[in-house]
Amino acid sequence: MIKLIASDLDGTLLLNGAQKLPEEIFALIRRMKEMGILFAAASGRQYPNMKRLFAPVASDILFICENGAMAVKDEETIYQDGFSPELTMDILNAIHDKEGAEFSCSTKDFYYIMPKTQHYYDRMTKIIKNNCKVIHDFSEITEPCMKLAVYEKDGMGEESIRYWKERFSDRCTVVTSGNDWVDFIPFGTNKAKGIRKYQEILNIRPDECMVFGDEFNDIEMLKAVPWSFAMAHSKEGVKVSAGYVTERVEPVLEKLIRAGGKIEEVIKNVQ
């Protein structure tokens, strides 16, 4: 029987750029909890932002934040990863110096940003609705940085992705996170780390877990359990890392509920 379900947000539960979760997911999460199935939100997003998105059920779920750099259960931080100050500054300077590139520096409670454009400021604070602290100098960054991200308004083309990987992949994990973002994550940090930590503290086996994702920052999580679903729109490199493919998360969860948590009943008609 499935005991833990983890799902990515952007491109998985949040489709087509949506910034609000479908109402049906909250009822599904409550029904699964009644059955003894826990739900974990696993995202590159910050914890305060994720709490707002899941407000109706925030006290009922687990959180894997910042691409696995932090996990939170019942308002308690289970673990928190971070960059060295030197690498943080090197990446920030590189992003700040590149034309058309904007950065976010993730700490536990907010993102440091230094917007070059009103568009980026509005996107971070009014559309994505992150907790942000605007700075004018890097010396204003005083908290440990868990994750860094670079945003390009016109999308992350192959040339930009290659540029950032060539620049920093020898010092940290560099991975796409949606169409407009590239994330920089400490080596060894990924969403699978959060899954494994919850398996450990809750005494849940990998074969009692189900996960959903759509991007390259989901690959480790998709590979970590046998019951993994990539979204149908995912790139082929993501799909091959998953056991199954689905158009949406909610119908799979509904099938699992009707099957009483028995995954074998769910996958009978799934590719």
GROMACS .gro file of N, CA, C and O in nm, residues 211-214 222 228-234 238-240 242-247:
model
   84
  211VAL      N    1   0.571   0.926  -0.665
  211VAL     CA    2   0.616   1.063  -0.690
  211VAL      C    3   0.575   1.108  -0.830
  211VAL      O    4   0.557   1.027  -0.921
  212PHE      N    5   0.563   1.242  -0.845
  212PHE     CA    6   0.527   1.304  -0.972
  212PHE      C    7   0.622   1.420  -1.000
  212PHE      O    8   0.654   1.498  -0.910
  213GLY      N    9   0.665   1.434  -1.128
  213GLY     CA   10   0.752   1.545  -1.165
  213GLY      C   11   0.753   1.566  -1.315
  213GLY      O   12   0.703   1.483  -1.391
  214ASP      N   13   0.815   1.677  -1.357
  214ASP     CA   14   0.816   1.707  -1.500
  214ASP      C   15   0.946   1.765  -1.552
  214ASP      O   16   0.964   1.782  -1.672
  222LEU      N   17   1.234   1.101  -0.919
  222LEU     CA   18   1.166   1.002  -1.001
  222LEU      C   19   1.236   0.867  -0.998
  222LEU      O   20   1.172   0.762  -1.007
  228SER      N   21   0.689   0.600  -0.998
  228SER     CA   22   0.716   0.739  -1.034
  228SER      C   23   0.647   0.775  -1.165
  228SER      O   24   0.646   0.696  -1.260
  229PHE      N   25   0.591   0.896  -1.169
  229PHE     CA   26   0.515   0.942  -1.285
  229PHE      C   27   0.573   1.072  -1.337
  229PHE      O   28   0.583   1.171  -1.265
  230ALA      N   29   0.611   1.073  -1.465
  230ALA     CA   30   0.651   1.197  -1.533
  230ALA      C   31   0.529   1.253  -1.605
  230ALA      O   32   0.443   1.177  -1.652
  231MET      N   33   0.521   1.383  -1.614
  231MET     CA   34   0.411   1.444  -1.686
  231MET      C   35   0.429   1.423  -1.837
  231MET      O   36   0.542   1.416  -1.886
  232ALA      N   37   0.319   1.415  -1.908
  232ALA     CA   38   0.323   1.384  -2.051
  232ALA      C   39   0.401   1.488  -2.131
  232ALA      O   40   0.458   1.457  -2.235
  233HIS      N   41   0.404   1.613  -2.082
  233HIS     CA   42   0.473   1.719  -2.155
  233HIS      C   43   0.622   1.725  -2.122
  233HIS      O   44   0.694   1.809  -2.175
  234SER      N   45   0.670   1.637  -2.035
  234SER     CA   46   0.811   1.639  -1.994
  234SER      C   47   0.904   1.609  -2.111
  234SER      O   48   0.866   1.539  -2.206
  238VAL      N   49   1.352   1.333  -1.901
  238VAL     CA   50   1.280   1.320  -1.774
  238VAL      C   51   1.191   1.196  -1.778
  238VAL      O   52   1.186   1.119  -1.682
  239LYS      N   53   1.123   1.176  -1.889
  239LYS     CA   54   1.032   1.062  -1.900
  239LYS      C   55   1.102   0.928  -1.879
  239LYS      O   56   1.048   0.838  -1.815
  240VAL      N   57   1.223   0.917  -1.931
  240VAL     CA   58   1.293   0.788  -1.920
  240VAL      C   59   1.336   0.759  -1.776
  240VAL      O   60   1.370   0.645  -1.743
  242ALA      N   61   1.131   0.799  -1.524
  242ALA     CA   62   1.009   0.763  -1.451
  242ALA      C   63   0.957   0.627  -1.497
  242ALA      O   64   0.986   0.582  -1.608
  243GLY      N   65   0.878   0.566  -1.411
  243GLY     CA   66   0.819   0.438  -1.448
  243GLY      C   67   0.697   0.453  -1.535
  243GLY      O   68   0.665   0.365  -1.616
  244TYR      N   69   0.628   0.568  -1.521
  244TYR     CA   70   0.500   0.587  -1.589
  244TYR      C   71   0.485   0.733  -1.631
  244TYR      O   72   0.561   0.821  -1.587
  245VAL      N   73   0.387   0.758  -1.718
  245VAL     CA   74   0.359   0.892  -1.768
  245VAL      C   75   0.212   0.923  -1.748
  245VAL      O   76   0.126   0.835  -1.763
  246THR      N   77   0.182   1.047  -1.712
  246THR     CA   78   0.043   1.087  -1.693
  246THR      C   79   0.023   1.231  -1.740
  246THR      O   80   0.117   1.311  -1.739
  247GLU      N   81  -0.098   1.264  -1.780
  247GLU     CA   82  -0.130   1.401  -1.821
  247GLU      C   83  -0.146   1.492  -1.700
  247GLU      O   84  -0.107   1.608  -1.703
   0.00000   0.00000   0.00000
